[in-house]
mmCIF file of C-alpha atoms in Angstrom:
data_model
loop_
_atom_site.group_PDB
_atom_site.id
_atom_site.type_symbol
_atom_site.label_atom_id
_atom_site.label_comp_id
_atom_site.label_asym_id
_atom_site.label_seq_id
_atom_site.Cartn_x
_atom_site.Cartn_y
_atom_site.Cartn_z
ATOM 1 C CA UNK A 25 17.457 -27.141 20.239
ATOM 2 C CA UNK A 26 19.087 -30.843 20.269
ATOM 3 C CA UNK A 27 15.473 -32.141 20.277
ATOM 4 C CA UNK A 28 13.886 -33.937 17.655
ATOM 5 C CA UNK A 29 11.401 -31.931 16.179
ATOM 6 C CA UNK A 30 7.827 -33.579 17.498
ATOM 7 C CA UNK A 31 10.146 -33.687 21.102
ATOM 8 C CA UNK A 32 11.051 -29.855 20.415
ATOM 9 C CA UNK A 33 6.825 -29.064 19.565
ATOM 10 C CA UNK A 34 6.013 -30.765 22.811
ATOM 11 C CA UNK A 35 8.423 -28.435 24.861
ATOM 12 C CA UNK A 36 7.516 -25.469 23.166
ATOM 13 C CA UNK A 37 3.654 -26.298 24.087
ATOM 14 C CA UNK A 38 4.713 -26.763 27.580
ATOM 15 C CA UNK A 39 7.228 -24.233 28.507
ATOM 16 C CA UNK A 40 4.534 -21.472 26.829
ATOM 17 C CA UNK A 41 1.783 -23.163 29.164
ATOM 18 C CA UNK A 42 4.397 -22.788 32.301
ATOM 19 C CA UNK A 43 5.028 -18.826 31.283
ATOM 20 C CA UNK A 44 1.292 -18.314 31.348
ATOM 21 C CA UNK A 45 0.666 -20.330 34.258
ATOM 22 C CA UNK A 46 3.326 -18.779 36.124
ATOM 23 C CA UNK A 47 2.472 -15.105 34.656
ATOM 24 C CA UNK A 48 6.693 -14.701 35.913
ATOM 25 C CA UNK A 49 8.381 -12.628 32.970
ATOM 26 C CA UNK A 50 10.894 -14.710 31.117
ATOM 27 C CA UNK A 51 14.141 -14.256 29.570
ATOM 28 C CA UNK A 52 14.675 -17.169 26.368
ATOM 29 C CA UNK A 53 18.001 -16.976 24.199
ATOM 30 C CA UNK A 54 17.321 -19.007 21.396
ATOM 31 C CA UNK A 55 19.203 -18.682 17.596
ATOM 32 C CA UNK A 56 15.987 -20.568 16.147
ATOM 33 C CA UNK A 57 13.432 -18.184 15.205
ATOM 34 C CA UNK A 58 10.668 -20.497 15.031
ATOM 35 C CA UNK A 59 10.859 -20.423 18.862
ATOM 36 C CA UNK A 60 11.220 -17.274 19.215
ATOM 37 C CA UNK A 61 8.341 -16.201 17.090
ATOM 38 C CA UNK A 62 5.887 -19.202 19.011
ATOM 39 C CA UNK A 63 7.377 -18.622 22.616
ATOM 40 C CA UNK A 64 7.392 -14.976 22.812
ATOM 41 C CA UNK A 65 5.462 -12.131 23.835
ATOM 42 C CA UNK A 66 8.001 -9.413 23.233
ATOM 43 C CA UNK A 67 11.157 -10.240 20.743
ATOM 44 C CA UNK A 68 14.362 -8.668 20.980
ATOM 45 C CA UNK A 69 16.266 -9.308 17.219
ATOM 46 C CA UNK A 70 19.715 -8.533 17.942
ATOM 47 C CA UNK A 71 22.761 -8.126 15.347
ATOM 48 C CA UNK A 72 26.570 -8.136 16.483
ATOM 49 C CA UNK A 73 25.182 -7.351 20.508
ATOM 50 C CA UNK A 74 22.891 -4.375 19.038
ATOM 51 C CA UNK A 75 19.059 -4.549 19.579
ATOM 52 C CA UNK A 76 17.604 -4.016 15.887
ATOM 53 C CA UNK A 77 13.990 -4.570 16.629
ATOM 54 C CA UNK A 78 12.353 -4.862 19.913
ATOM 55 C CA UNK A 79 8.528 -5.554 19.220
ATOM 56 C CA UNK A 80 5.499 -8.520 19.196
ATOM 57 C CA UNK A 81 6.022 -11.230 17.748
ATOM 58 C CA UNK A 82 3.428 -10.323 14.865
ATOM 59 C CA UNK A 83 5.183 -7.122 14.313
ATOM 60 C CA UNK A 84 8.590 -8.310 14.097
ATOM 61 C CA UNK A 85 7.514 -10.844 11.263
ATOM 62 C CA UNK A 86 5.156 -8.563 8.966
ATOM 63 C CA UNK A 87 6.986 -5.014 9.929
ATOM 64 C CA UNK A 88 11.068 -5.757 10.349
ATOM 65 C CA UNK A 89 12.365 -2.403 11.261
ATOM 66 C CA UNK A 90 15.137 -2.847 8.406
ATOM 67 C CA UNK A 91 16.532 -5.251 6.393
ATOM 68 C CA UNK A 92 18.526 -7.078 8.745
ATOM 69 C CA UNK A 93 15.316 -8.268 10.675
ATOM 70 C CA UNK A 94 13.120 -8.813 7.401
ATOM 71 C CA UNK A 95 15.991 -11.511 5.935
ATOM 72 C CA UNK A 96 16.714 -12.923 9.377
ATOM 73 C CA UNK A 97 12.841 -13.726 10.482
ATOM 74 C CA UNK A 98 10.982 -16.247 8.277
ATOM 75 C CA UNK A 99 11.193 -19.888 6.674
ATOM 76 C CA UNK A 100 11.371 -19.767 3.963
ATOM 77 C CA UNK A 101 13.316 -16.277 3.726
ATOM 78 C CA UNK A 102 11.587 -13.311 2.711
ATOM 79 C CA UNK A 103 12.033 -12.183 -1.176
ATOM 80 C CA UNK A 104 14.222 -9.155 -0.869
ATOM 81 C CA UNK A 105 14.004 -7.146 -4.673
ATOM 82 C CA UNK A 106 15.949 -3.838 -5.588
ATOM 83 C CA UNK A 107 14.419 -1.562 -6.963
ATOM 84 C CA UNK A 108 14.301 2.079 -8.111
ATOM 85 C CA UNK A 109 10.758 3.878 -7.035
ATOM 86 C CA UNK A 110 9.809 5.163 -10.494
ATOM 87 C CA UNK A 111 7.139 7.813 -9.193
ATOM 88 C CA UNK A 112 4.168 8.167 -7.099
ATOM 89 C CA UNK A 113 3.678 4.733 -5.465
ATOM 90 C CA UNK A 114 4.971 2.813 -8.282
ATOM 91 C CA UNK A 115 8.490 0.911 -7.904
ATOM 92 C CA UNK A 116 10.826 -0.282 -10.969
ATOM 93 C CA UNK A 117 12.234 -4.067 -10.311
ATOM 94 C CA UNK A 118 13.949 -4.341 -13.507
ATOM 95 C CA UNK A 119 11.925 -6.431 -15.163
ATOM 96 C CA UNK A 120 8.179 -5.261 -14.031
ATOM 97 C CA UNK A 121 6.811 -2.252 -12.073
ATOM 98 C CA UNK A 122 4.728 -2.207 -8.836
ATOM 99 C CA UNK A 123 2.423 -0.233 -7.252
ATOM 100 C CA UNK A 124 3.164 0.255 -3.474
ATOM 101 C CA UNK A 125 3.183 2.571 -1.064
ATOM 102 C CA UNK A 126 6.286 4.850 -1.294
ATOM 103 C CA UNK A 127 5.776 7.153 1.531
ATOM 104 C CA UNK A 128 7.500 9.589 -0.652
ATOM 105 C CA UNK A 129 10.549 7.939 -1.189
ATOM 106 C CA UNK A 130 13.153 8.559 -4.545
ATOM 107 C CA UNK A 131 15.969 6.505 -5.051
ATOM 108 C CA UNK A 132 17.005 3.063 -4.572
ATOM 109 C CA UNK A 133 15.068 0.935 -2.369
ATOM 110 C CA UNK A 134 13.881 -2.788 -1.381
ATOM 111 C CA UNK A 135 11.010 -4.541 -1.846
ATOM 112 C CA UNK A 136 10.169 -7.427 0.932
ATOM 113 C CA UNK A 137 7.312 -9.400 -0.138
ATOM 114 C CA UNK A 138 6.914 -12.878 2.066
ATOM 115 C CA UNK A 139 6.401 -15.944 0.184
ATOM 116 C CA UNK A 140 3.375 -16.753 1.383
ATOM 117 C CA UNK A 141 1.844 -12.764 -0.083
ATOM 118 C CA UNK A 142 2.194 -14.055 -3.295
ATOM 119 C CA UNK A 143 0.025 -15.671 -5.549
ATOM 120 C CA UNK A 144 0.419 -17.976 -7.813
ATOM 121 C CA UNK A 145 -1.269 -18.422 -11.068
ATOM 122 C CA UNK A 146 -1.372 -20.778 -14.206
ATOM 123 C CA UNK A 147 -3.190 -18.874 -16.329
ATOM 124 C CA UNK A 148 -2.259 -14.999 -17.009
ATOM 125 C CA UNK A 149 -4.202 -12.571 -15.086
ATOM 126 C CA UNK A 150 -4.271 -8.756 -15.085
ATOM 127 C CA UNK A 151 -1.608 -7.030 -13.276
ATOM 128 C CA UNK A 152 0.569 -10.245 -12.666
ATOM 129 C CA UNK A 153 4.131 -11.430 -13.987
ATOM 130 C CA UNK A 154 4.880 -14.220 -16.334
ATOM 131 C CA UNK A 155 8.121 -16.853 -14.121
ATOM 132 C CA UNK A 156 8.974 -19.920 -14.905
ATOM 133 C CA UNK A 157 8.352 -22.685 -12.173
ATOM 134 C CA UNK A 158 12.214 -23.786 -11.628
ATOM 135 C CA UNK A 159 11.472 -25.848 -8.949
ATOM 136 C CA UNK A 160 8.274 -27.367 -6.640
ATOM 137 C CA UNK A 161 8.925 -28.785 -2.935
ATOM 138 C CA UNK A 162 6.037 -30.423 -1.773
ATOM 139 C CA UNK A 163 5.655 -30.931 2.030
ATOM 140 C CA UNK A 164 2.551 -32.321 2.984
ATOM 141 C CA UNK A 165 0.867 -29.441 4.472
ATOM 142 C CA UNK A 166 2.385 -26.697 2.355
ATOM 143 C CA UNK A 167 4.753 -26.257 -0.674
ATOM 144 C CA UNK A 168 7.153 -23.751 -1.666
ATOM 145 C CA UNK A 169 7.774 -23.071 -5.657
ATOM 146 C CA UNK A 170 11.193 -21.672 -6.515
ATOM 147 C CA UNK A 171 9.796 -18.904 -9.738
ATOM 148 C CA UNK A 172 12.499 -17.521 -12.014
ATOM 149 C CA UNK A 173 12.065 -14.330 -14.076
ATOM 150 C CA UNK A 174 15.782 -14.511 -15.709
ATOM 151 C CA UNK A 175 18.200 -13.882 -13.197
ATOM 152 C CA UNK A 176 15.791 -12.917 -10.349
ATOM 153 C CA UNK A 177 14.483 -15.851 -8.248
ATOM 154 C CA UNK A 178 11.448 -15.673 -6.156
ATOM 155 C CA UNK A 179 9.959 -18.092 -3.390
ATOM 156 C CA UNK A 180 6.347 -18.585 -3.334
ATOM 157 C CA UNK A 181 4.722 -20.724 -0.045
ATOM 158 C CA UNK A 182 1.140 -22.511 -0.637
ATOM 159 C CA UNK A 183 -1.299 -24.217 0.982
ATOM 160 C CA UNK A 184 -1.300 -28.556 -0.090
ATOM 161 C CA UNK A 185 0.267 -30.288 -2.469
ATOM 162 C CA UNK A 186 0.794 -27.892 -5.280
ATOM 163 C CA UNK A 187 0.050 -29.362 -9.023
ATOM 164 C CA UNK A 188 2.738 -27.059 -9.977
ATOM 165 C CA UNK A 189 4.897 -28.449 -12.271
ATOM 166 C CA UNK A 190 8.738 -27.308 -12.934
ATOM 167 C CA UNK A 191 9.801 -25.398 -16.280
ATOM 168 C CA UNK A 192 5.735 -24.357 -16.640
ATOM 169 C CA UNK A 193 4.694 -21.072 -16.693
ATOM 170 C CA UNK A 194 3.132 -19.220 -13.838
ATOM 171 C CA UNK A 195 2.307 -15.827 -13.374
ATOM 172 C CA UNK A 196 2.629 -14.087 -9.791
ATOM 173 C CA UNK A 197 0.689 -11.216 -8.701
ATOM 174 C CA UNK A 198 1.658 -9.091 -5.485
ATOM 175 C CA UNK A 199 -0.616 -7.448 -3.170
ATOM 176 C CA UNK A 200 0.235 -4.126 -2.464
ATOM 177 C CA UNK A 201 -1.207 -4.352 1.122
ATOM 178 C CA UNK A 202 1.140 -6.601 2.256
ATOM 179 C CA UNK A 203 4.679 -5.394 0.887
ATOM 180 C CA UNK A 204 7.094 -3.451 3.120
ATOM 181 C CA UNK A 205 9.776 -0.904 1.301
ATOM 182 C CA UNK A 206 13.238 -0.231 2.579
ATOM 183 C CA UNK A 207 16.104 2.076 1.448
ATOM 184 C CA UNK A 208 18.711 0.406 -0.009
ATOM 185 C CA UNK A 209 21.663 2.431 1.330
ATOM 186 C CA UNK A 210 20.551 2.069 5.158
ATOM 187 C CA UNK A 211 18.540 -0.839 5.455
ATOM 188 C CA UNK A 212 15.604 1.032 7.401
ATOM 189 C CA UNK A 213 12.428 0.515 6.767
ATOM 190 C CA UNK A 214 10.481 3.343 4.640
ATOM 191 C CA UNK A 215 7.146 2.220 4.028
ATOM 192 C CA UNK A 216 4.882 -0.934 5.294
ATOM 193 C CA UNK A 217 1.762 -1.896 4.323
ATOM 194 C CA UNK A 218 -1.123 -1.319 7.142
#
């Protein structure tokens, strides 16, 4: 992990090409998740010497058994928003409602919604919520926007150069099929989308 980062691509591309060559099970201890989501076949998240999740790489990214793994996995970070569900498939963020699956829950819970699930809008659209741009980080192949709604924050990843500019309105919309729900008190997860 002392690499540069091109140096660190090129090892990554070999060492997975040496696993599959070799077809010899592995054992990699690395603290930087992009490797671990590239390199792996199987990932073992672990917190204070206690496996958490123990699944594919795909899994561990869009279902994180509980909160720990959903705010550890990911760059940028997952948006994490409490919440109250407010009835059948519908949750209450403070500010807006949405619709999600519930799986029956009541009570407190968290919403995990990954910043590149939401889009991003100039113009108002049905269903979607008025933020403020606070801040646009253009990286060549992507950007991430930085939306306020008050006091709650949200990160948004696009593809390009987004035309975004900061302090303009956008409105964000959030697919229900790709949201995951967890209870507040425990962490676990309660409901994923499919």
């Amino acid at each position: 992990s002392n690499l540069d980062a091109r140096l660190r691509m090129d090892m990554r591309g070999e060492l997975k090409r040496l696993h599959h060559v070799s077809g010899a099970t592995t054992v990699y201890v690395t603290h930087d998740q992009l490797e671990a989501l590239t390199m792996s076949s199987t990932i073992a998240v672990m917190k204070l010497g206690v496996v958490q999740q123990l699944d594919t790489p795909d899994r561990v990214y869009h279902f994180p058994a509980n909160l720990f793994v959903a705010d550890f996995i990911g760059n940028p970070k997952v948006n994490l928003l409490e919440g109250v569900v407010k009835g059948n498939n519908l949750v209450n963020l403070g500010k807006f409602d949405i619709p999600m699956n519930t799986n029956g829950a009541t009570g407190d819970v968290v919403v995990a919604v990954r910043p590149e699930d939401i889009d991003i809008s100039t113009q108002p659209k049905d269903g979607a919520v008025q933020f403020i741009a606070y801040s646009v980080l253009p990286a060549g192949a992507d950007s991430t926007i930085i939306a306020r709604l008050d006091e709650l924050e949200m990160t948004i990843k696009v593809n390009g150069i987004s035309k975004i500019k900061m302090d303009e309105k956008i409105w964000l919309t959030f697919d229900p099929d790709a949201l995951n729900l967890y209870d507040k008190k425990s962490g676990d997860l309660i409901a994923s989308h499919v």
